[in-house]
């Protein structure tokens, strides 16, 4: 839903859930991923009337073909973890230390639980390099279905810079 809001405000889709990343020198990069965002029925309104297709994903969500980035490879300048707060809370960006950023990334569902040692070691090495190149932050976001257009604009402005 947050990604749909950003795309609706001018951001371009890079990926939905999984992002293939790598580091070259002091720069981090990612491949463009999937073509659709999956929206739950109740979340469609937060994307400000974004037109979802009539096709549902395997998990029953509506598929929305957001405008993709024009590049197959995009630089990663920052990593932002959203932390949802009640509507009316202050919009606040907290920059994490490299160590805290690494732990935040290690806690993501696609990384957590690897039990194949060589794969886990490669993932850890890649994430260490990633946080050295791209600062990690937590963005506390007031969230709910009653967000005003102004609230949505403030949130997307903060995320998109």
Short mmCIF file of N, CA and C in Angstrom, two decimals, residues 16-156:
data_model
loop_
_atom_site.label_atom_id
_atom_site.label_comp_id
_atom_site.label_asym_id
_atom_site.label_seq_id
_atom_site.Cartn_x
_atom_site.Cartn_y
_atom_site.Cartn_z
N UNK A 16 8.26 -5.48 -5.93
CA UNK A 16 7.23 -5.62 -4.92
C UNK A 16 7.83 -6.10 -3.60
N UNK A 17 8.10 -7.38 -3.46
CA UNK A 17 8.58 -7.92 -2.19
C UNK A 17 10.07 -8.21 -2.13
N UNK A 18 10.64 -8.66 -3.22
CA UNK A 18 12.02 -9.12 -3.23
C UNK A 18 12.85 -8.21 -4.14
N UNK A 19 14.02 -7.82 -3.66
CA UNK A 19 14.90 -6.94 -4.42
C UNK A 19 16.28 -7.59 -4.53
N UNK A 20 16.72 -7.84 -5.75
CA UNK A 20 18.04 -8.41 -6.02
C UNK A 20 19.06 -7.27 -5.98
N UNK A 21 19.96 -7.30 -5.01
CA UNK A 21 20.92 -6.21 -4.82
C UNK A 21 22.35 -6.70 -4.95
N UNK A 22 23.26 -5.77 -5.25
CA UNK A 22 24.69 -6.05 -5.26
C UNK A 22 25.44 -4.73 -5.11
N UNK A 23 26.71 -4.85 -4.82
CA UNK A 23 27.55 -3.67 -4.60
C UNK A 23 28.74 -3.73 -5.56
N UNK A 24 29.02 -2.59 -6.17
CA UNK A 24 30.21 -2.43 -7.01
C UNK A 24 30.94 -1.20 -6.46
N UNK A 25 32.14 -1.44 -5.95
CA UNK A 25 32.89 -0.34 -5.35
C UNK A 25 32.14 0.21 -4.14
N UNK A 26 31.80 1.49 -4.20
CA UNK A 26 31.08 2.11 -3.08
C UNK A 26 29.62 2.38 -3.42
N UNK A 27 29.07 1.74 -4.48
CA UNK A 27 27.68 1.96 -4.89
C UNK A 27 26.90 0.66 -4.83
N UNK A 28 25.66 0.77 -4.37
CA UNK A 28 24.75 -0.37 -4.33
C UNK A 28 23.76 -0.25 -5.49
N UNK A 29 23.36 -1.39 -6.04
CA UNK A 29 22.45 -1.43 -7.17
C UNK A 29 21.41 -2.52 -6.97
N UNK A 30 20.33 -2.44 -7.76
CA UNK A 30 19.28 -3.46 -7.73
C UNK A 30 18.75 -3.67 -9.15
N UNK A 31 18.31 -4.90 -9.42
CA UNK A 31 17.59 -5.18 -10.66
C UNK A 31 16.13 -4.83 -10.47
N UNK A 32 15.51 -4.32 -11.52
CA UNK A 32 14.06 -4.11 -11.50
C UNK A 32 13.41 -5.48 -11.34
N UNK A 33 12.39 -5.54 -10.49
CA UNK A 33 11.73 -6.81 -10.20
C UNK A 33 10.38 -6.92 -10.87
N UNK A 34 9.39 -7.38 -10.11
CA UNK A 34 8.05 -7.64 -10.63
C UNK A 34 7.36 -6.41 -11.21
N UNK A 35 6.31 -6.67 -11.98
CA UNK A 35 5.59 -5.60 -12.67
C UNK A 35 4.35 -5.14 -11.94
N UNK A 36 3.96 -5.85 -10.89
CA UNK A 36 2.70 -5.55 -10.22
C UNK A 36 2.91 -5.32 -8.72
N UNK A 37 2.07 -4.47 -8.17
CA UNK A 37 1.91 -4.38 -6.72
C UNK A 37 0.64 -5.14 -6.39
N UNK A 38 0.65 -5.83 -5.28
CA UNK A 38 -0.53 -6.59 -4.85
C UNK A 38 -1.22 -5.80 -3.74
N UNK A 39 -2.45 -5.40 -3.99
CA UNK A 39 -3.20 -4.59 -3.03
C UNK A 39 -4.36 -5.38 -2.44
N UNK A 40 -4.48 -5.28 -1.13
CA UNK A 40 -5.66 -5.87 -0.50
C UNK A 40 -6.86 -4.97 -0.81
N UNK A 41 -8.03 -5.52 -0.80
CA UNK A 41 -9.25 -4.78 -1.16
C UNK A 41 -9.38 -3.49 -0.36
N UNK A 42 -9.13 -3.54 0.93
CA UNK A 42 -9.27 -2.35 1.77
C UNK A 42 -8.17 -1.32 1.56
N UNK A 43 -7.11 -1.69 0.90
CA UNK A 43 -5.98 -0.77 0.69
C UNK A 43 -6.08 0.01 -0.60
N UNK A 44 -6.95 -0.40 -1.49
CA UNK A 44 -7.07 0.26 -2.78
C UNK A 44 -7.30 1.76 -2.65
N UNK A 45 -8.11 2.17 -1.69
CA UNK A 45 -8.44 3.58 -1.52
C UNK A 45 -7.22 4.42 -1.14
N UNK A 46 -6.28 3.83 -0.39
CA UNK A 46 -5.09 4.57 0.02
C UNK A 46 -4.16 4.86 -1.16
N UNK A 47 -4.33 4.13 -2.24
CA UNK A 47 -3.53 4.39 -3.43
C UNK A 47 -4.20 5.49 -4.26
N UNK A 48 -5.17 6.16 -3.68
CA UNK A 48 -5.84 7.32 -4.27
C UNK A 48 -6.50 7.01 -5.60
N UNK A 49 -7.27 5.92 -5.61
CA UNK A 49 -8.02 5.59 -6.81
C UNK A 49 -7.21 4.91 -7.88
N UNK A 50 -6.03 4.40 -7.52
CA UNK A 50 -5.21 3.71 -8.52
C UNK A 50 -5.99 2.56 -9.11
N UNK A 51 -5.94 2.45 -10.40
CA UNK A 51 -6.72 1.44 -11.10
C UNK A 51 -6.06 0.08 -10.97
N UNK A 52 -6.67 -0.80 -10.24
CA UNK A 52 -6.19 -2.17 -10.14
C UNK A 52 -6.82 -2.97 -11.28
N UNK A 53 -6.14 -4.03 -11.66
CA UNK A 53 -6.70 -4.88 -12.71
C UNK A 53 -7.82 -5.72 -12.11
N UNK A 54 -8.51 -6.45 -12.94
CA UNK A 54 -9.53 -7.37 -12.46
C UNK A 54 -8.92 -8.70 -12.06
N UNK A 55 -7.63 -8.83 -12.26
CA UNK A 55 -6.94 -10.08 -11.97
C UNK A 55 -6.48 -10.08 -10.52
N UNK A 56 -6.68 -11.22 -9.88
CA UNK A 56 -6.23 -11.37 -8.50
C UNK A 56 -4.97 -12.22 -8.48
N UNK A 57 -4.11 -11.93 -7.52
CA UNK A 57 -2.91 -12.75 -7.34
C UNK A 57 -3.33 -14.06 -6.66
N UNK A 58 -2.39 -14.97 -6.55
CA UNK A 58 -2.69 -16.26 -5.94
C UNK A 58 -3.16 -16.13 -4.50
N UNK A 59 -2.73 -15.05 -3.82
CA UNK A 59 -3.16 -14.85 -2.43
C UNK A 59 -4.40 -13.97 -2.33
N UNK A 60 -5.08 -13.74 -3.46
CA UNK A 60 -6.35 -13.02 -3.45
C UNK A 60 -6.26 -11.51 -3.49
N UNK A 61 -5.08 -10.97 -3.62
CA UNK A 61 -4.95 -9.52 -3.70
C UNK A 61 -5.18 -9.04 -5.13
N UNK A 62 -5.54 -7.77 -5.26
CA UNK A 62 -5.73 -7.18 -6.58
C UNK A 62 -4.36 -6.78 -7.13
N UNK A 63 -4.14 -7.04 -8.41
CA UNK A 63 -2.88 -6.67 -9.03
C UNK A 63 -2.99 -5.29 -9.65
N UNK A 64 -2.00 -4.45 -9.37
CA UNK A 64 -1.95 -3.10 -9.93
C UNK A 64 -0.62 -2.92 -10.64
N UNK A 65 -0.68 -2.60 -11.91
CA UNK A 65 0.53 -2.39 -12.70
C UNK A 65 0.95 -0.94 -12.56
N UNK A 66 1.75 -0.67 -11.54
CA UNK A 66 2.26 0.68 -11.32
C UNK A 66 3.28 1.01 -12.40
N UNK A 67 3.49 2.30 -12.66
CA UNK A 67 4.49 2.71 -13.64
C UNK A 67 5.86 2.25 -13.17
N UNK A 68 6.56 1.44 -13.99
CA UNK A 68 7.86 0.93 -13.56
C UNK A 68 8.97 1.94 -13.81
N UNK A 69 10.08 1.72 -13.14
CA UNK A 69 11.27 2.50 -13.45
C UNK A 69 11.68 2.18 -14.89
N UNK A 70 12.29 3.12 -15.56
CA UNK A 70 12.65 2.91 -16.96
C UNK A 70 13.95 2.12 -17.11
N UNK A 71 14.65 1.89 -16.02
CA UNK A 71 15.94 1.21 -16.05
C UNK A 71 15.83 -0.21 -15.54
N UNK A 72 16.59 -1.12 -16.14
CA UNK A 72 16.65 -2.49 -15.61
C UNK A 72 17.48 -2.56 -14.34
N UNK A 73 18.42 -1.62 -14.21
CA UNK A 73 19.29 -1.55 -13.04
C UNK A 73 19.15 -0.16 -12.44
N UNK A 74 18.93 -0.09 -11.13
CA UNK A 74 18.78 1.20 -10.47
C UNK A 74 19.74 1.29 -9.28
N UNK A 75 20.26 2.49 -9.01
CA UNK A 75 21.11 2.65 -7.82
C UNK A 75 20.26 2.63 -6.56
N UNK A 76 20.84 2.16 -5.48
CA UNK A 76 20.19 2.20 -4.18
C UNK A 76 20.89 3.28 -3.38
N UNK A 77 20.19 4.38 -3.15
CA UNK A 77 20.78 5.49 -2.40
C UNK A 77 20.47 5.41 -0.91
N UNK A 78 19.38 4.72 -0.57
CA UNK A 78 18.98 4.60 0.83
C UNK A 78 18.00 3.44 0.96
N UNK A 79 17.90 2.92 2.17
CA UNK A 79 16.94 1.86 2.49
C UNK A 79 16.07 2.40 3.61
N UNK A 80 14.76 2.37 3.41
CA UNK A 80 13.83 2.91 4.40
C UNK A 80 12.85 1.82 4.83
N UNK A 81 12.83 1.56 6.14
CA UNK A 81 11.85 0.64 6.71
C UNK A 81 10.69 1.46 7.26
N UNK A 82 9.48 1.23 6.79
CA UNK A 82 8.34 1.96 7.37
C UNK A 82 7.95 1.36 8.72
N UNK A 83 7.62 2.22 9.66
CA UNK A 83 7.08 1.80 10.95
C UNK A 83 5.75 2.54 11.10
N UNK A 84 4.66 1.82 11.01
CA UNK A 84 3.34 2.44 11.02
C UNK A 84 2.93 2.83 12.43
N UNK A 85 2.39 4.03 12.53
CA UNK A 85 1.93 4.60 13.79
C UNK A 85 0.48 5.04 13.62
N UNK A 86 -0.24 5.29 14.70
CA UNK A 86 -1.63 5.75 14.57
C UNK A 86 -1.72 7.09 13.85
N UNK A 87 -2.82 7.31 13.15
CA UNK A 87 -3.06 8.59 12.48
C UNK A 87 -2.91 9.69 13.51
N UNK A 88 -2.25 10.77 13.13
CA UNK A 88 -2.02 11.89 14.04
C UNK A 88 -0.64 11.87 14.66
N UNK A 89 0.06 10.71 14.59
CA UNK A 89 1.42 10.64 15.11
C UNK A 89 2.33 11.49 14.22
N UNK A 90 3.47 11.85 14.75
CA UNK A 90 4.41 12.68 14.00
C UNK A 90 5.15 11.83 12.96
N UNK A 91 5.32 12.40 11.77
CA UNK A 91 6.14 11.77 10.73
C UNK A 91 7.59 12.00 11.11
N UNK A 92 8.36 10.90 11.28
CA UNK A 92 9.73 11.06 11.79
C UNK A 92 10.66 10.05 11.14
N UNK A 93 11.82 10.53 10.69
CA UNK A 93 12.84 9.68 10.08
C UNK A 93 13.98 9.48 11.06
N UNK A 94 14.31 8.21 11.34
CA UNK A 94 15.40 7.88 12.25
C UNK A 94 16.47 7.14 11.47
N UNK A 95 17.65 7.74 11.33
CA UNK A 95 18.76 7.07 10.65
C UNK A 95 19.37 6.06 11.61
N UNK A 96 19.59 4.86 11.10
CA UNK A 96 20.14 3.78 11.92
C UNK A 96 21.65 3.69 11.74
N UNK A 97 22.33 3.19 12.77
CA UNK A 97 23.75 2.89 12.62
C UNK A 97 23.88 1.74 11.63
N UNK A 98 25.08 1.52 11.12
CA UNK A 98 25.28 0.40 10.20
C UNK A 98 24.90 -0.92 10.86
N UNK A 99 25.28 -1.07 12.11
CA UNK A 99 24.96 -2.31 12.83
C UNK A 99 23.45 -2.49 12.96
N UNK A 100 22.75 -1.44 13.37
CA UNK A 100 21.29 -1.53 13.52
C UNK A 100 20.63 -1.75 12.15
N UNK A 101 21.17 -1.11 11.11
CA UNK A 101 20.64 -1.30 9.76
C UNK A 101 20.82 -2.73 9.30
N UNK A 102 21.99 -3.31 9.60
CA UNK A 102 22.24 -4.70 9.25
C UNK A 102 21.25 -5.63 9.95
N UNK A 103 21.03 -5.40 11.25
CA UNK A 103 20.08 -6.24 11.98
C UNK A 103 18.66 -6.07 11.44
N UNK A 104 18.30 -4.86 11.04
CA UNK A 104 16.97 -4.65 10.45
C UNK A 104 16.83 -5.46 9.16
N UNK A 105 17.85 -5.44 8.32
CA UNK A 105 17.80 -6.21 7.08
C UNK A 105 17.80 -7.71 7.35
N UNK A 106 18.57 -8.15 8.33
CA UNK A 106 18.60 -9.58 8.67
C UNK A 106 17.25 -10.08 9.17
N UNK A 107 16.44 -9.18 9.68
CA UNK A 107 15.13 -9.56 10.20
C UNK A 107 14.04 -9.62 9.15
N UNK A 108 14.37 -9.33 7.89
CA UNK A 108 13.33 -9.36 6.86
C UNK A 108 12.99 -10.80 6.51
N UNK A 109 11.75 -11.05 6.14
CA UNK A 109 11.30 -12.43 5.92
C UNK A 109 12.07 -13.20 4.85
N UNK A 110 12.63 -12.54 3.86
CA UNK A 110 13.34 -13.25 2.80
C UNK A 110 14.76 -13.62 3.20
N UNK A 111 15.25 -13.10 4.31
CA UNK A 111 16.60 -13.40 4.76
C UNK A 111 16.56 -14.28 6.01
N UNK A 112 15.66 -13.98 6.91
CA UNK A 112 15.54 -14.69 8.19
C UNK A 112 15.29 -16.19 7.95
N UNK A 113 16.01 -17.03 8.65
CA UNK A 113 15.74 -18.46 8.61
C UNK A 113 16.58 -19.27 7.64
N UNK A 114 17.52 -18.62 6.93
CA UNK A 114 18.38 -19.41 6.06
C UNK A 114 19.13 -20.42 6.92
N UNK A 115 19.14 -21.69 6.51
CA UNK A 115 19.89 -22.68 7.29
C UNK A 115 20.96 -23.38 6.45
N UNK A 116 21.15 -22.98 5.21
CA UNK A 116 22.23 -23.49 4.36
C UNK A 116 23.42 -22.55 4.56
N UNK A 117 24.45 -23.04 5.24
CA UNK A 117 25.55 -22.18 5.69
C UNK A 117 26.20 -21.36 4.56
N UNK A 118 26.54 -21.95 3.42
CA UNK A 118 27.17 -21.13 2.37
C UNK A 118 26.24 -20.02 1.86
N UNK A 119 24.96 -20.30 1.75
CA UNK A 119 24.01 -19.29 1.30
C UNK A 119 23.87 -18.20 2.35
N UNK A 120 23.76 -18.60 3.62
CA UNK A 120 23.64 -17.62 4.70
C UNK A 120 24.88 -16.73 4.77
N UNK A 121 26.05 -17.31 4.59
CA UNK A 121 27.30 -16.53 4.63
C UNK A 121 27.33 -15.53 3.47
N UNK A 122 26.93 -15.96 2.28
CA UNK A 122 26.90 -15.06 1.12
C UNK A 122 25.89 -13.94 1.34
N UNK A 123 24.73 -14.25 1.91
CA UNK A 123 23.72 -13.23 2.19
C UNK A 123 24.24 -12.23 3.21
N UNK A 124 24.86 -12.71 4.27
CA UNK A 124 25.40 -11.81 5.30
C UNK A 124 26.47 -10.90 4.71
N UNK A 125 27.38 -11.45 3.93
CA UNK A 125 28.43 -10.65 3.31
C UNK A 125 27.83 -9.57 2.41
N UNK A 126 26.82 -9.94 1.63
CA UNK A 126 26.17 -8.97 0.75
C UNK A 126 25.46 -7.87 1.51
N UNK A 127 24.81 -8.23 2.62
CA UNK A 127 24.10 -7.22 3.42
C UNK A 127 25.07 -6.28 4.12
N UNK A 128 26.21 -6.80 4.57
CA UNK A 128 27.22 -5.94 5.19
C UNK A 128 27.70 -4.90 4.18
N UNK A 129 27.98 -5.35 2.95
CA UNK A 129 28.40 -4.41 1.91
C UNK A 129 27.30 -3.41 1.59
N UNK A 130 26.06 -3.87 1.57
CA UNK A 130 24.92 -3.00 1.25
C UNK A 130 24.78 -1.87 2.26
N UNK A 131 24.85 -2.18 3.56
CA UNK A 131 24.68 -1.12 4.56
C UNK A 131 25.88 -0.19 4.61
N UNK A 132 27.03 -0.62 4.09
CA UNK A 132 28.17 0.28 4.00
C UNK A 132 27.97 1.32 2.91
N UNK A 133 27.14 1.00 1.91
CA UNK A 133 26.92 1.89 0.75
C UNK A 133 25.62 2.67 0.81
N UNK A 134 24.62 2.11 1.43
CA UNK A 134 23.29 2.72 1.45
C UNK A 134 22.82 2.88 2.89
N UNK A 135 22.64 4.11 3.36
CA UNK A 135 22.18 4.30 4.74
C UNK A 135 20.79 3.70 4.94
N UNK A 136 20.59 3.15 6.12
CA UNK A 136 19.32 2.53 6.48
C UNK A 136 18.62 3.42 7.50
N UNK A 137 17.33 3.65 7.28
CA UNK A 137 16.53 4.48 8.19
C UNK A 137 15.21 3.80 8.48
N UNK A 138 14.59 4.24 9.55
CA UNK A 138 13.22 3.86 9.87
C UNK A 138 12.39 5.13 9.74
N UNK A 139 11.31 5.04 8.99
CA UNK A 139 10.40 6.17 8.85
C UNK A 139 9.12 5.86 9.60
N UNK A 140 8.91 6.59 10.69
CA UNK A 140 7.66 6.44 11.44
C UNK A 140 6.57 7.20 10.71
N UNK A 141 5.51 6.48 10.34
CA UNK A 141 4.47 7.01 9.47
C UNK A 141 3.11 6.95 10.15
N UNK A 142 2.41 8.10 10.25
CA UNK A 142 1.03 8.03 10.72
C UNK A 142 0.21 7.31 9.65
N UNK A 143 -0.56 6.31 10.04
CA UNK A 143 -1.18 5.45 9.04
C UNK A 143 -2.60 5.07 9.42
N UNK A 144 -3.43 4.98 8.42
CA UNK A 144 -4.80 4.52 8.59
C UNK A 144 -5.62 4.88 7.38
N UNK A 145 -6.82 4.39 7.33
CA UNK A 145 -7.66 4.63 6.17
C UNK A 145 -8.21 6.05 6.15
N UNK A 146 -8.02 6.81 7.22
CA UNK A 146 -8.52 8.17 7.27
C UNK A 146 -7.45 9.21 6.96
N UNK A 147 -6.39 8.82 6.30
CA UNK A 147 -5.35 9.78 5.95
C UNK A 147 -5.88 10.79 4.94
N UNK A 148 -5.58 12.04 5.19
CA UNK A 148 -5.98 13.09 4.25
C UNK A 148 -5.02 13.10 3.07
N UNK A 149 -5.40 13.78 2.01
CA UNK A 149 -4.50 13.93 0.86
C UNK A 149 -3.21 14.63 1.28
N UNK A 150 -3.32 15.61 2.19
CA UNK A 150 -2.13 16.32 2.68
C UNK A 150 -1.21 15.37 3.45
N UNK A 151 -1.79 14.49 4.28
CA UNK A 151 -0.99 13.50 5.02
C UNK A 151 -0.27 12.57 4.05
N UNK A 152 -0.98 12.09 3.05
CA UNK A 152 -0.37 11.19 2.06
C UNK A 152 0.76 11.91 1.33
N UNK A 153 0.57 13.18 1.02
CA UNK A 153 1.60 13.94 0.31
C UNK A 153 2.84 14.11 1.18
N UNK A 154 2.65 14.42 2.47
CA UNK A 154 3.80 14.57 3.37
C UNK A 154 4.59 13.26 3.46
N UNK A 155 3.88 12.14 3.54
CA UNK A 155 4.54 10.84 3.65
C UNK A 155 5.33 10.54 2.38
N UNK A 156 4.72 10.68 1.23
CA UNK A 156 5.42 10.37 -0.01
C UNK A 156 6.56 11.35 -0.26
#
